[in-house]
PDB file of C-alpha atoms in Angstrom:
ATOM      1  CA  MET X   3      -0.633 -88.575 163.604  1.00 62.00           C
ATOM      2  CA  LYS X   4      -3.493 -89.582 161.333  1.00 69.00           C
ATOM      3  CA  SER X   5      -1.564 -88.784 158.168  1.00 87.00           C
ATOM      4  CA  PHE X   6       1.410 -90.843 159.415  1.00 87.00           C
ATOM      5  CA  LEU X   7      -0.855 -93.887 159.957  1.00 87.00           C
ATOM      6  CA  SER X   8      -2.542 -93.491 156.572  1.00 89.00           C
ATOM      7  CA  GLU X   9       0.826 -93.082 154.807  1.00 90.00           C
ATOM      8  CA  THR X  10       2.183 -96.170 156.590  1.00 91.00           C
ATOM      9  CA  LEU X  11      -0.916 -98.217 155.730  1.00 92.00           C
ATOM     10  CA  GLU X  12      -0.755 -97.054 152.101  1.00 92.00           C
ATOM     11  CA  THR X  13       2.935 -97.998 151.878  1.00 92.00           C
ATOM     12  CA  VAL X  14       2.343-101.439 153.419  1.00 93.00           C
ATOM     13  CA  LEU X  15      -0.602-102.103 151.076  1.00 94.00           C
ATOM     14  CA  MET X  16       1.402-101.017 148.020  1.00 94.00           C
ATOM     15  CA  ALA X  17       4.315-103.259 149.056  1.00 94.00           C
ATOM     16  CA  LEU X  18       1.881-106.167 149.506  1.00 93.00           C
ATOM     17  CA  VAL X  19       0.359-105.601 146.053  1.00 93.00           C
ATOM     18  CA  ILE X  20       3.813-105.471 144.436  1.00 90.00           C
ATOM     19  CA  PHE X  21       4.838-108.642 146.300  1.00 90.00           C
ATOM     20  CA  LEU X  22       1.704-110.516 145.189  1.00 88.00           C
ATOM     21  CA  VAL X  23       2.094-109.426 141.543  1.00 86.00           C
ATOM     22  CA  LEU X  24       5.730-110.575 141.535  1.00 84.00           C
ATOM     23  CA  GLN X  25       4.846-113.902 143.176  1.00 83.00           C
ATOM     24  CA  ALA X  26       2.153-114.501 140.537  1.00 81.00           C
ATOM     25  CA  SER X  27       4.276-113.548 137.541  1.00 84.00           C
ATOM     26  CA  VAL X  28       7.942-114.451 138.243  1.00 87.00           C
ATOM     27  CA  GLN X  29       9.544-117.532 139.772  1.00 87.00           C
ATOM     28  CA  ASN X  30      13.103-118.757 140.100  1.00 87.00           C
ATOM     29  CA  PHE X  31      14.250-122.262 139.132  1.00 86.00           C
ATOM     30  CA  ARG X  32      17.540-124.127 139.341  1.00 88.00           C
ATOM     31  CA  VAL X  33      18.664-126.182 136.341  1.00 89.00           C
ATOM     32  CA  GLU X  34      19.360-129.823 137.206  1.00 87.00           C
ATOM     33  CA  GLY X  35      21.165-132.191 134.864  1.00 85.00           C
ATOM     34  CA  ALA X  36      22.853-131.716 131.521  1.00 83.00           C
ATOM     35  CA  SER X  37      19.954-132.224 129.100  1.00 83.00           C
ATOM     36  CA  MET X  38      19.887-128.522 128.115  1.00 86.00           C
ATOM     37  CA  LYS X  39      23.653-128.144 127.525  1.00 83.00           C
ATOM     38  CA  PRO X  40      25.171-125.999 126.056  1.00 82.00           C
ATOM     39  CA  THR X  41      22.272-123.517 126.403  1.00 86.00           C
ATOM     40  CA  LEU X  42      21.878-124.058 130.155  1.00 88.00           C
ATOM     41  CA  ASP X  43      24.291-125.738 132.538  1.00 89.00           C
ATOM     42  CA  ALA X  44      23.458-127.725 135.677  1.00 89.00           C
ATOM     43  CA  GLY X  45      23.329-125.473 138.718  1.00 89.00           C
ATOM     44  CA  GLU X  46      22.348-122.293 136.841  1.00 91.00           C
ATOM     45  CA  TYR X  47      19.431-120.291 138.178  1.00 91.00           C
ATOM     46  CA  LEU X  48      16.639-118.943 135.980  1.00 90.00           C
ATOM     47  CA  LEU X  49      14.033-116.256 136.543  1.00 88.00           C
ATOM     48  CA  VAL X  50      10.926-117.400 134.705  1.00 88.00           C
ATOM     49  CA  ASP X  51       8.123-115.135 133.507  1.00 86.00           C
ATOM     50  CA  LYS X  52       4.970-117.105 134.365  1.00 82.00           C
ATOM     51  CA  ALA X  53       2.509-114.590 132.900  1.00 81.00           C
ATOM     52  CA  THR X  54       3.584-114.724 129.241  1.00 82.00           C
ATOM     53  CA  TYR X  55       2.382-118.282 128.641  1.00 76.00           C
ATOM     54  CA  LEU X  56      -0.602-118.121 130.951  1.00 76.00           C
ATOM     55  CA  SER X  57      -3.299-120.415 129.576  1.00 72.00           C
ATOM     56  CA  LEU X  58      -6.974-120.069 130.293  1.00 70.00           C
ATOM     57  CA  PRO X  59      -8.964-123.319 130.072  1.00 70.00           C
ATOM     58  CA  LEU X  60     -12.454-122.471 128.855  1.00 70.00           C
ATOM     59  CA  GLY X  61     -14.134-125.584 130.307  1.00 67.00           C
ATOM     60  CA  GLU X  62     -15.174-123.734 133.466  1.00 68.00           C
ATOM     61  CA  ALA X  63     -16.690-120.872 131.468  1.00 69.00           C
ATOM     62  CA  LYS X  64     -18.676-123.407 129.404  1.00 65.00           C
ATOM     63  CA  ARG X  65     -19.913-125.075 132.608  1.00 69.00           C
ATOM     64  CA  VAL X  66     -21.092-121.776 134.079  1.00 70.00           C
ATOM     65  CA  LEU X  67     -22.376-120.313 130.784  1.00 68.00           C
ATOM     66  CA  PRO X  68     -23.427-123.319 128.655  1.00 70.00           C
ATOM     67  CA  MET X  69     -24.756-121.091 125.866  1.00 68.00           C
ATOM     68  CA  LEU X  70     -21.220-119.939 124.927  1.00 67.00           C
ATOM     69  CA  PRO X  71     -20.118-121.334 121.541  1.00 69.00           C
ATOM     70  CA  ILE X  72     -16.812-122.775 122.783  1.00 67.00           C
ATOM     71  CA  ASN X  73     -15.291-126.227 123.004  1.00 67.00           C
ATOM     72  CA  ARG X  74     -15.045-127.525 126.613  1.00 62.00           C
ATOM     73  CA  ASP X  75     -11.414-128.558 126.025  1.00 65.00           C
ATOM     74  CA  GLN X  76     -10.390-125.298 124.343  1.00 67.00           C
ATOM     75  CA  VAL X  77      -7.504-123.375 125.892  1.00 70.00           C
ATOM     76  CA  VAL X  78      -6.860-119.693 125.177  1.00 71.00           C
ATOM     77  CA  TYR X  79      -3.532-117.892 125.502  1.00 72.00           C
ATOM     78  CA  PRO X  80      -3.951-114.145 126.235  1.00 75.00           C
ATOM     79  CA  PHE X  81      -0.465-113.657 124.755  1.00 79.00           C
ATOM     80  CA  PRO X  82       1.013-115.602 121.814  1.00 80.00           C
ATOM     81  CA  ALA X  83       1.244-119.346 122.505  1.00 78.00           C
ATOM     82  CA  PRO X  84       4.657-120.960 122.968  1.00 85.00           C
ATOM     83  CA  GLU X  85       6.368-121.901 119.699  1.00 90.00           C
ATOM     84  CA  ARG X  86       9.045-124.275 118.461  1.00 91.00           C
ATOM     85  CA  GLY X  87      12.457-123.436 119.939  1.00 90.00           C
ATOM     86  CA  THR X  88      11.089-121.778 123.081  1.00 90.00           C
ATOM     87  CA  VAL X  89      12.654-122.952 126.352  1.00 90.00           C
ATOM     88  CA  ILE X  90       9.940-123.586 128.925  1.00 89.00           C
ATOM     89  CA  VAL X  91       9.589-124.750 132.526  1.00 89.00           C
ATOM     90  CA  PHE X  92       6.783-127.196 133.277  1.00 88.00           C
ATOM     91  CA  LYS X  93       5.625-129.562 135.990  1.00 87.00           C
ATOM     92  CA  PHE X  94       6.753-133.151 135.450  1.00 87.00           C
ATOM     93  CA  PRO X  95       3.557-135.174 134.819  1.00 86.00           C
ATOM     94  CA  GLY X  96       4.745-138.073 137.004  1.00 89.00           C
ATOM     95  CA  ASP X  97       5.500-135.821 140.004  1.00 91.00           C
ATOM     96  CA  PRO X  98       3.872-132.354 140.060  1.00 86.00           C
ATOM     97  CA  HIS X  99       6.370-131.202 142.710  1.00 88.00           C
ATOM     98  CA  ARG X 100       9.247-131.450 140.179  1.00 88.00           C
ATOM     99  CA  PHE X 101       9.831-128.987 137.374  1.00 88.00           C
ATOM    100  CA  PHE X 102      11.616-129.604 134.073  1.00 89.00           C
ATOM    101  CA  VAL X 103      13.375-127.069 131.852  1.00 90.00           C
ATOM    102  CA  LYS X 104      13.110-128.139 128.194  1.00 91.00           C
ATOM    103  CA  ARG X 105      12.916-126.778 124.640  1.00 92.00           C
ATOM    104  CA  ILE X 106       9.707-127.097 122.595  1.00 94.00           C
ATOM    105  CA  ILE X 107      10.326-128.978 119.360  1.00 94.00           C
ATOM    106  CA  GLY X 108       6.747-129.935 118.461  1.00 96.00           C
ATOM    107  CA  VAL X 109       3.617-127.788 118.459  1.00 94.00           C
ATOM    108  CA  PRO X 110      -0.026-128.925 118.190  1.00 93.00           C
ATOM    109  CA  GLY X 111      -0.663-130.842 114.964  1.00 95.00           C
ATOM    110  CA  ASP X 112       3.008-131.668 114.268  1.00 97.00           C
ATOM    111  CA  THR X 113       4.002-135.273 113.573  1.00 97.00           C
ATOM    112  CA  LEU X 114       7.402-136.077 115.070  1.00 96.00           C
ATOM    113  CA  GLU X 115       9.672-139.052 114.718  1.00 96.00           C
ATOM    114  CA  ILE X 116      13.331-139.809 115.370  1.00 94.00           C
ATOM    115  CA  ARG X 117      15.414-141.822 112.903  1.00 92.00           C
ATOM    116  CA  ASN X 118      19.038-142.584 113.832  1.00 90.00           C
ATOM    117  CA  GLY X 119      19.055-139.647 116.235  1.00 89.00           C
ATOM    118  CA  GLN X 120      17.658-137.178 113.653  1.00 92.00           C
ATOM    119  CA  VAL X 121      14.396-135.532 114.743  1.00 94.00           C
ATOM    120  CA  ARG X 122      11.949-135.147 111.877  1.00 95.00           C
ATOM    121  CA  ILE X 123       8.935-132.871 112.054  1.00 96.00           C
ATOM    122  CA  ASN X 124       6.215-133.438 109.476  1.00 97.00           C
ATOM    123  CA  GLY X 125       8.797-135.406 107.472  1.00 94.00           C
ATOM    124  CA  ALA X 126      11.467-132.676 107.429  1.00 95.00           C
ATOM    125  CA  PRO X 127      14.667-132.878 109.511  1.00 94.00           C
ATOM    126  CA  LEU X 128      14.792-130.487 112.473  1.00 92.00           C
ATOM    127  CA  THR X 129      17.841-128.239 112.568  1.00 89.00           C
ATOM    128  CA  GLU X 130      19.193-128.305 116.122  1.00 86.00           C
ATOM    129  CA  PRO X 131      22.272-126.044 116.255  1.00 84.00           C
ATOM    130  CA  TYR X 132      22.156-126.091 120.060  1.00 80.00           C
ATOM    131  CA  LEU X 133      23.072-129.806 120.255  1.00 80.00           C
ATOM    132  CA  GLU X 134      26.671-130.598 121.162  1.00 77.00           C
ATOM    133  CA  GLN X 135      26.461-134.052 119.597  1.00 78.00           C
ATOM    134  CA  PRO X 136      23.648-135.837 117.750  1.00 76.00           C
ATOM    135  CA  GLY X 137      21.806-138.704 119.353  1.00 81.00           C
ATOM    136  CA  SER X 138      21.363-142.206 117.987  1.00 85.00           C
ATOM    137  CA  SER X 139      17.883-143.178 119.169  1.00 89.00           C
ATOM    138  CA  ASP X 140      14.721-143.926 117.200  1.00 92.00           C
ATOM    139  CA  MET X 141      11.094-143.064 117.951  1.00 94.00           C
ATOM    140  CA  LYS X 142       8.000-144.023 115.989  1.00 96.00           C
ATOM    141  CA  PRO X 143       5.911-141.132 114.609  1.00 97.00           C
ATOM    142  CA  VAL X 144       3.617-139.373 117.089  1.00 97.00           C
ATOM    143  CA  THR X 145       1.236-136.482 116.478  1.00 97.00           C
ATOM    144  CA  VAL X 146       1.170-133.671 119.029  1.00 96.00           C
ATOM    145  CA  PRO X 147      -2.421-133.236 120.323  1.00 94.00           C
ATOM    146  CA  GLN X 148      -4.153-129.865 120.499  1.00 85.00           C
ATOM    147  CA  ASP X 149      -3.166-127.798 123.535  1.00 79.00           C
ATOM    148  CA  HIS X 150       0.017-129.892 123.994  1.00 89.00           C
ATOM    149  CA  PHE X 151       3.672-129.410 123.135  1.00 92.00           C
ATOM    150  CA  PHE X 152       6.492-131.886 122.514  1.00 95.00           C
ATOM    151  CA  VAL X 153       9.754-131.145 124.344  1.00 93.00           C
TER     152      VAL X 153
END
């Protein structure tokens, strides 16, 4: 009887650990709208790996251990940071309950502008083979701050 209880407890604990790891590292999202066409269509579901682009803000470490030679605003990525062309899911700044699915086109330090619908990064036109049709808008130059991305 004792071995049955210990085996059951071990199985339940292992299932709980697996569940918690999956909850922390994978999440599903539904694509809304047509802004990512033709790559993603409205209504499609995505499984997103949340662990790959985990960021660790070092401000708390600096507060607890002030002797560390780090910048309070510095963010570290345990894995490679996201790069241009990567499709990401992020919380909408105006409503943290909404999530957006977008493609990164600007990385920290880039200067972006749009002239007659053509995105230019650091003065060079961005090749966007995923666009069905070019836009026609304009945007004055902006520089992407450290630890930020332009989507």
